[in-house]
Every structure is written in structure tokens, then in C-alpha cells.
CSV table of C-alpha atoms in Angstrom, one decimal:
chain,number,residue,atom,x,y,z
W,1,UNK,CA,103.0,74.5,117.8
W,2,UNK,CA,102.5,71.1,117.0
W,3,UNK,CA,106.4,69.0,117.2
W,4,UNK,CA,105.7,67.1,114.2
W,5,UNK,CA,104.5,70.4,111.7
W,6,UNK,CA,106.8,73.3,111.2
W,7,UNK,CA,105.6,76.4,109.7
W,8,UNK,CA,107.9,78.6,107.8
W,9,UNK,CA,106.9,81.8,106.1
W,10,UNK,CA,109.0,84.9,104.7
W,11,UNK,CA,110.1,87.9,105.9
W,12,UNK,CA,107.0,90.2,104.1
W,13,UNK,CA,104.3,88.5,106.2
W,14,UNK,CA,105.0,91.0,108.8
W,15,UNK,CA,104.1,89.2,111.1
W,16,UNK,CA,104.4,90.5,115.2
W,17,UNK,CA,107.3,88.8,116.5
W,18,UNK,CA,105.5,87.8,119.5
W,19,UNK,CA,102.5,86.4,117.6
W,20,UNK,CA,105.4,84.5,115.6
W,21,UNK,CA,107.2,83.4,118.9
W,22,UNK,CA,104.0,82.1,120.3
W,23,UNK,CA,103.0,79.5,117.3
W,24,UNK,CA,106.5,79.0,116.4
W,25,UNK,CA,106.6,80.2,112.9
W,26,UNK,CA,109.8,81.1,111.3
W,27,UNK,CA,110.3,83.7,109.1
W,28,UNK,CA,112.9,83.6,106.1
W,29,UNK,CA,114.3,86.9,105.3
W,30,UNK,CA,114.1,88.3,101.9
W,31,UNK,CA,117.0,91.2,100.9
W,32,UNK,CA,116.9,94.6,100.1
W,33,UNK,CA,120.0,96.0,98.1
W,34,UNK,CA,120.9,99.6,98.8
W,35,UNK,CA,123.3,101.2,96.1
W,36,UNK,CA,125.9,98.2,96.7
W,37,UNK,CA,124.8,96.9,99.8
W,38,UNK,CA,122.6,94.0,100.5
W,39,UNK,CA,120.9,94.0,104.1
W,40,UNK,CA,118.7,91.5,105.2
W,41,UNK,CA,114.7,92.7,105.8
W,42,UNK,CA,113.7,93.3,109.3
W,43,UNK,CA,117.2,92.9,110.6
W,44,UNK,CA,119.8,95.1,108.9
W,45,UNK,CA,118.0,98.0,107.4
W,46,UNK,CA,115.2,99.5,109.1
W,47,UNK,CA,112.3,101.2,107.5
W,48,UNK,CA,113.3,104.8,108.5
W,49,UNK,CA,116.6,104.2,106.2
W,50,UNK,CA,114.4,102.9,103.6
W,51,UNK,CA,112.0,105.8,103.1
W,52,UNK,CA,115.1,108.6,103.4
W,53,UNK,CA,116.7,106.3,100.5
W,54,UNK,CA,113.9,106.6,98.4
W,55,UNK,CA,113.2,110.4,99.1
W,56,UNK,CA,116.7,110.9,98.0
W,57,UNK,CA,116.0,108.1,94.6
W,58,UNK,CA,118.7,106.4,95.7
W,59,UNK,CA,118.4,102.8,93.9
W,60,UNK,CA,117.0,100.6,95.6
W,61,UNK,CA,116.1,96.7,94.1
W,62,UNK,CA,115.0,93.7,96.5
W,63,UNK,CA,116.2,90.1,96.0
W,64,UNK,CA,114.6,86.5,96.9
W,65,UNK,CA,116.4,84.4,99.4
W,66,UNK,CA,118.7,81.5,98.1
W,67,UNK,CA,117.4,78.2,98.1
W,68,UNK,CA,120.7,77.2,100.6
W,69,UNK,CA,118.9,79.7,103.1
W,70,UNK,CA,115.7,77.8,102.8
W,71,UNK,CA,117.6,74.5,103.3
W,72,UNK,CA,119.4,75.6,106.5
W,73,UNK,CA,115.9,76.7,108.0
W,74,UNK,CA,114.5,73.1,107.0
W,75,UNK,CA,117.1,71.3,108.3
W,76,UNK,CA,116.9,73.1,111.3
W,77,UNK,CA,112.9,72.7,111.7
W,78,UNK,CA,113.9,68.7,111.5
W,79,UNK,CA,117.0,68.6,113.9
W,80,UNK,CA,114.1,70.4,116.4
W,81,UNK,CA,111.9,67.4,115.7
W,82,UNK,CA,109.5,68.2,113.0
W,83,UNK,CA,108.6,65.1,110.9
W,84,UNK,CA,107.2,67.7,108.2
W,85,UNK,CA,107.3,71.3,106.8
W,86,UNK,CA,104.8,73.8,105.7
W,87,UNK,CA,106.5,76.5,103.9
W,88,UNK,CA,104.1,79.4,103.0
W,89,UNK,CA,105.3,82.4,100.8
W,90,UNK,CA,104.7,85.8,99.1
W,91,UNK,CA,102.9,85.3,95.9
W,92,UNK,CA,105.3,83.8,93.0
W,93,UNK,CA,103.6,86.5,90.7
W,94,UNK,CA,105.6,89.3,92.5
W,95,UNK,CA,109.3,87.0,94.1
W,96,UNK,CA,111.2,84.3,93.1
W,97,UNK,CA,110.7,83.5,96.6
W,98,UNK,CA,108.4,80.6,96.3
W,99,UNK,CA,110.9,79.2,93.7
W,100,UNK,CA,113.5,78.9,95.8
W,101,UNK,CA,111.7,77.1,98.2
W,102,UNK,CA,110.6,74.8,95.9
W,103,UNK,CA,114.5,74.1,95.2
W,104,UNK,CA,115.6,73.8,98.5
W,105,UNK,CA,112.5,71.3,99.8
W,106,UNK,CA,113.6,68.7,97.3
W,107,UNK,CA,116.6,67.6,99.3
W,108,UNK,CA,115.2,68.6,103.1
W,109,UNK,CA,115.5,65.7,105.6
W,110,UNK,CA,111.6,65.5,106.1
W,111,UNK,CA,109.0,66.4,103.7
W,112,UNK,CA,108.2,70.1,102.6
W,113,UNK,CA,104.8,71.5,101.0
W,114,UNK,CA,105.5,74.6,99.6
W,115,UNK,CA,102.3,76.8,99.4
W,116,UNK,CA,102.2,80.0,96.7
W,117,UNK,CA,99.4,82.4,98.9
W,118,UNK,CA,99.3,84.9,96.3
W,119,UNK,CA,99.5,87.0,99.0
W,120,UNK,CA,101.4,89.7,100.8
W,121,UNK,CA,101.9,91.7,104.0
W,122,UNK,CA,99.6,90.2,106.6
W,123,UNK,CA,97.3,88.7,103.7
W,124,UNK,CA,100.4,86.2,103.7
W,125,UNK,CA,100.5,86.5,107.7
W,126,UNK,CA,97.5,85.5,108.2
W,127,UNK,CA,97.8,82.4,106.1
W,128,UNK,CA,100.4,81.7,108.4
W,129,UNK,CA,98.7,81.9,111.0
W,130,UNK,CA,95.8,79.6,109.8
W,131,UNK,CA,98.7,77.0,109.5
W,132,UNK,CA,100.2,77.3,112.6
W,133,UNK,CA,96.6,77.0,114.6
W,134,UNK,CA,96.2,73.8,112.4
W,135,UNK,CA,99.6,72.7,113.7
W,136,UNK,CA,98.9,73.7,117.5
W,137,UNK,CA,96.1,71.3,117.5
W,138,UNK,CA,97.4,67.9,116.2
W,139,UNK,CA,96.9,68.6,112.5
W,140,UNK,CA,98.8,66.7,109.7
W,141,UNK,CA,100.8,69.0,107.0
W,142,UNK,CA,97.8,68.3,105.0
W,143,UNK,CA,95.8,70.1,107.8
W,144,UNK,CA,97.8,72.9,108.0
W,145,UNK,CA,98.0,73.5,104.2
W,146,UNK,CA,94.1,72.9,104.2
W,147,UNK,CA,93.9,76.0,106.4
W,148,UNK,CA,96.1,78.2,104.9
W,149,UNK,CA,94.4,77.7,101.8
W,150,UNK,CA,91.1,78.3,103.0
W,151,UNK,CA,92.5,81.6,105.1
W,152,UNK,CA,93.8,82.9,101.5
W,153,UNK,CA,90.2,82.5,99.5
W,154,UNK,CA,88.8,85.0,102.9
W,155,UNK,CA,90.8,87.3,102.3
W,156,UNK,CA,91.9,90.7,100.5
W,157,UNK,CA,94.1,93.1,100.1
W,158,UNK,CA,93.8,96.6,99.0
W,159,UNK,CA,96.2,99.3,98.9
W,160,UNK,CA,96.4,103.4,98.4
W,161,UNK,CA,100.3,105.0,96.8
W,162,UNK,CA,100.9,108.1,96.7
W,163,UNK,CA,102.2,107.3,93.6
W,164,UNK,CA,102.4,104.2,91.3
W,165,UNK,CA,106.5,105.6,90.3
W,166,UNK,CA,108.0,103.0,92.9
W,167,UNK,CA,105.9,100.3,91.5
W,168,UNK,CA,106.2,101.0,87.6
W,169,UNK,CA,110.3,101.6,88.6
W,170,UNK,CA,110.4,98.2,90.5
W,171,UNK,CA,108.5,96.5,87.8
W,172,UNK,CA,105.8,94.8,89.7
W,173,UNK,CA,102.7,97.1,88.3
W,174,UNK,CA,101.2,94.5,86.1
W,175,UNK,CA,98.0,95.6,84.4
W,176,UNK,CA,98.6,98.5,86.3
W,177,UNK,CA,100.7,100.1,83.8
W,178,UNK,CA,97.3,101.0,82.3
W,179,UNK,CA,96.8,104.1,85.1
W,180,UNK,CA,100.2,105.4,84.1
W,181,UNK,CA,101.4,108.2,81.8
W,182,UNK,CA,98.5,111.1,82.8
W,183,UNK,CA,97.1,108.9,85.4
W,184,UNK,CA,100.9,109.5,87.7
W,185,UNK,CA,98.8,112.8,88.7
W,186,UNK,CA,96.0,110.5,90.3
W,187,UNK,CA,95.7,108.7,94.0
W,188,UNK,CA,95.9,105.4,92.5
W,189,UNK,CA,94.0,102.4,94.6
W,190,UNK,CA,95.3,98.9,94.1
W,191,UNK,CA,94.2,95.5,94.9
W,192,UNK,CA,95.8,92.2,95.0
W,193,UNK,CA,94.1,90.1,92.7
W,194,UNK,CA,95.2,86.5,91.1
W,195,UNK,CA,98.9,87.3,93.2
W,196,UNK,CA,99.2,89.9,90.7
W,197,UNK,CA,98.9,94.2,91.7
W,198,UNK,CA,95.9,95.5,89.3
W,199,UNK,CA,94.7,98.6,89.4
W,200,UNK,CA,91.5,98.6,91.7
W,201,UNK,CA,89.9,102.7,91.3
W,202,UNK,CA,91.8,106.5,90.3
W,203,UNK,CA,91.0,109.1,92.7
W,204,UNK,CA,91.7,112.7,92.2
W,205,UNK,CA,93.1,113.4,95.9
W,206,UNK,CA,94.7,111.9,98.8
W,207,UNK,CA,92.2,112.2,101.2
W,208,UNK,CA,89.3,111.2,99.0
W,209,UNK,CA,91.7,108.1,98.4
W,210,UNK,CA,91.8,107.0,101.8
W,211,UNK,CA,88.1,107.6,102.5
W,212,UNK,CA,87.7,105.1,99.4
W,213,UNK,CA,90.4,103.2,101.3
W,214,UNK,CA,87.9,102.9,104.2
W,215,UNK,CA,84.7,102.2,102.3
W,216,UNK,CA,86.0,99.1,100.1
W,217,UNK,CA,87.6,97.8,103.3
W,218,UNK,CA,84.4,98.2,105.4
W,219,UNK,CA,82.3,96.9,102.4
W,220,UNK,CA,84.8,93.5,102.1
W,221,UNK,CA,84.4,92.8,105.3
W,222,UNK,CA,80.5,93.2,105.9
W,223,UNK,CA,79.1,91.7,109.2
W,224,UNK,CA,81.1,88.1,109.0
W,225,UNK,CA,84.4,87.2,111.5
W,226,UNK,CA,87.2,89.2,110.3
W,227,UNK,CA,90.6,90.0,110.8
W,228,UNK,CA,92.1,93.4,109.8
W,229,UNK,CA,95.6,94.7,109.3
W,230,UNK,CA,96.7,98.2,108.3
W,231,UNK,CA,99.9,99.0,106.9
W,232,UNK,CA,101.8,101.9,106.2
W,233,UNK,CA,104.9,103.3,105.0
W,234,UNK,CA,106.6,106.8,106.8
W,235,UNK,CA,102.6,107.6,107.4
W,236,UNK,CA,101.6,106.1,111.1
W,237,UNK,CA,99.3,108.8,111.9
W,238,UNK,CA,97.0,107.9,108.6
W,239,UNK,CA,97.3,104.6,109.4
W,240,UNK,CA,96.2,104.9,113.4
W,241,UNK,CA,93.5,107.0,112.1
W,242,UNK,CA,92.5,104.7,110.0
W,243,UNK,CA,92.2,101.7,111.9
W,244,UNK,CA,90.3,103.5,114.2
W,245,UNK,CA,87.8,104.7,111.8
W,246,UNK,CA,87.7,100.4,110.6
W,247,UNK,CA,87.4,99.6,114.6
W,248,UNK,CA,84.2,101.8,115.1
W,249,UNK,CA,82.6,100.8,111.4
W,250,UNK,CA,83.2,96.5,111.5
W,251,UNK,CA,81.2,94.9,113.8
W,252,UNK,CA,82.4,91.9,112.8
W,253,UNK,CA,86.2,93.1,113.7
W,254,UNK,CA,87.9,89.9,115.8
W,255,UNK,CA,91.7,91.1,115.2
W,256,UNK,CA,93.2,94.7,114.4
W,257,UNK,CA,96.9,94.9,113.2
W,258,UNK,CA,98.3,98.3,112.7
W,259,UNK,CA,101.7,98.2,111.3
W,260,UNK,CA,104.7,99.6,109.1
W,261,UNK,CA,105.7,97.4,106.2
W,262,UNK,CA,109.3,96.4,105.9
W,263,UNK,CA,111.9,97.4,103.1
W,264,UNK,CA,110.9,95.1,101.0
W,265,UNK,CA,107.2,96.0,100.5
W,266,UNK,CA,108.4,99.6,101.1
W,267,UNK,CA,111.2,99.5,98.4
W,268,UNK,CA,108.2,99.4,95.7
W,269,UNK,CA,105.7,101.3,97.2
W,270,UNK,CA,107.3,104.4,98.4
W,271,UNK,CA,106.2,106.6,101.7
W,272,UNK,CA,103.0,107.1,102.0
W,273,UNK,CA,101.4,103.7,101.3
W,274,UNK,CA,98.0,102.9,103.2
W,275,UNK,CA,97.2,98.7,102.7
W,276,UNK,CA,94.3,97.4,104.3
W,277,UNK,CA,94.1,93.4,104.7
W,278,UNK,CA,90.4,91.9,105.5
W,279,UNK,CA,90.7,88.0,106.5
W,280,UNK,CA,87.5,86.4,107.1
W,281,UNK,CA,88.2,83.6,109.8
């Protein structure tokens, strides 16, 4: 990565930590607060722990980072010799995440630019990762924003739930709300639109769901460049499967990413969550 521009992200990007190793992107850690503990994501509770917590409804809520935490990882991106900061983060829509970044870049040593995706999971990741290329080859902050930006307009996120209870119980179901009451008996699919979770289709089973998973995902991406990342929660053999089914049917496919989300992301979309992400580079 470029000495001058340091990229900072959050902990939902989910991004590899080698891939975040190699461009030198750090990630601040949102928390997840289990009964009366508060554990850091991607450190201190693991996702394993997470989905036994919610199969037993214990309560589980998630919190932003404070803005000090931000300004201890900006002052450290400057004592290491950046001259500037690109600080990219889960949409505001769904965290007060971006907030306190926003707080803590007023007072860094160098200057910040704070950047709301309106993304998630490795739709955020990949913005990321647009910045950091941008920084890798001499580009200014404005550069790196520039291509984060543009990254975010490519790309989309869709998402299958087993059920939308973790979402309407963690409050960040948005229009959504309309699919609930008789619709709970449905296989809801969502989509990220405008940073906000909106309801996308209803299907009447699980595997029908994931098949319509598949076919949006496929369609979205067409014959252009892409990027694809599949998460999952407590479910790694739907996810595998599906990736390979996305490998064989994009011929445009540059990048696949199969991974489990982290507590966070997990926290309000229960076990059994299928998310596909389609970046166009």
C-alpha cells in the first residue's frame, strides 16, 4: 500500500486476513454483547458461539465502536507515515459506525475522508479493496475514495434467511416489516438497496429460495468482470454448493469468496443465512 494513504475499514467487511495483510487495510472491530458480555467481532467470540447463542434465544444486541477506538487507529496509520486516511464503513443506514468515525477524524493528526458504502459483508470489502489498489499505485485520498465509490455503484448484495425473526428482533428490517406477520412462514429474499435491507422476493421453500438465490445472482452479474462472495451463517455446505453452481454459470467470474459472516452480521440474521455479493470491477 501506498505510505502516504491508509485504508481503514470495519470489522463486517470480512475481509480474508491475508488479502487485508497484503494491501495493508486495517480493520476496526465492531462489538457483539452476549447477555452481559461485550466481545470484540472476529477476535473474542467466534461464530460457532454465536449461532448456539441464538439457537438457545439468548440476547444477543451488537454495538458501534467508539470514536476513541477510531482515533487510536488514526493516530496510529500517521505515526506509520500516512500523510492521509480513507476510512470506509458499513452503511450508516444499519451502524452508528460511520458516525463515530466521523467524530474521531475531526481531531486525527492527518486528514480523514470518511466514506458511508452503504454496504456490507464483502459488498463493503470490496470497496475496500478498490481503495487500497488506488493506494498501491500512487493514488491521492481523492483517488482512493474515487474508487471505492465507483466499486460500490457495481455492486450488489442479495441475501436468503431462514427467517426475517433475527432481523425484525434486531430492528434493522426496514420496509421489510411489510413480509412479516403471515409472511414469517415464507423464505424471505432480501437485498441491499439505498444502505437500507428491503424485501427483494417471498418464496414458499428453502430450496426454491436458494435456487432464486442463484438466478438473481447469475442474472446481476451477466457476462461483465465480476467479483463474487458467498456468505453464510452455521450453513457451509449450501454455501460451497452454491459457489460452485455461480463458478460453472458466470463466465465473467474474476474472484470467488466463500465465507462465514462474523457475529455481527450473524447476530441479526440467524443460522442459515445465504448472501451473495456481485462486484463488477
Amino acid at each position: 500500500m501506498s505510505r502516504h494513504v491508509a485504508i481503514v475499514t470495519d470489522s463486517t467487511a470480512y475481509l480474508p486476513a491475508r488479502t487485508m495483510e497484503r494491501h495493508g487495510i486495517t480493520a476496526v472491530p465492531l462489538t457483539v454483547v452476549l447477555g452481559d458480555r461485550a466481545l470484540e467481532e472476529g477476535t473474542e467470540i467466534s461464530t460457532r458461539s454465536l449461532a448456539q447463542a441464538l439457537q438457545k434465544r439468548r440476547p444477543v444486541t451488537t454495538s458501534r465502536p467508539g470514536p476513541e477506538v477510531f482515533a487510536e487507529t488514526y493516530r496510529r496509520a500517521a505515526e506509520a507515515g500516512a500523510t492521509g486516511i480513507v476510512s470506509l464503513h458499513l452503511s450508516a443506514e444499519l451502524s452508528g459506525t460511520y458516525d463515530a468515525a466521523v467524530v474521531a477524524a475531526r481531531e486525527a493528526p492527518v486528514p480523514v475522508r470518511v466514506v458511508d458504502t452503504g454496504m456490507i459483508a464483502m459488498a463493503l470489502g470490496f470497496c475496500a479493496l478498490a481503495a487500497a489498489e488506488a493506494a498501491e499505485t500512487g493514488g491521492s485520498v481523492d483517488e482512493a475514495v474515487t474508487a471505492a465509490e465507483k466499486r460500490a455503484v457495481g455492486t450488489a448484495a442479495y441475501f436468503y434467511v431462514d427467517t426475517l425473526d433475527y432481523l425484525r428482533r434486531g430492528g434493522r428490517i426496514g420496509a421489510a416489516q411489510a413480509l412479516l406477520g403471515s409472511a414469517l412462514a415464507m423464505k424471505p429474499l432480501l437485498q441491499l438497496t439505498d444502505g437500507r435491507i428491503e424485501p427483494l422476493e417471498k418464496v414458499r421453500t428453502a430450496s426454491k429460495a436458494i435456487a432464486r438465490l442463484e438466478e438473481i445472482a447469475a442474472e446481476r452479474a451477466g457476462a461483465a468482470d465480476v467479483d463474487i462472495a458467498v456468505h453464510h451463517l452455521a450453513a457451509p455446505e449450501r454455501a460451497s454448493a452454491l459457489a460452485d453452481r455461480l463458478k460453472a454459470r458466470v463466465t465473467g467470474l474474476t474472484e470467488l469468496h466463500v465465507s462465514e459472516v462474523g457475529a455481527v452480521i450473524g447476530a441479526h440474521t440467524g443460522p442459515g443465512l445465504l448472501g451473495v455479493v456481485v462486484s463488477a470491477r
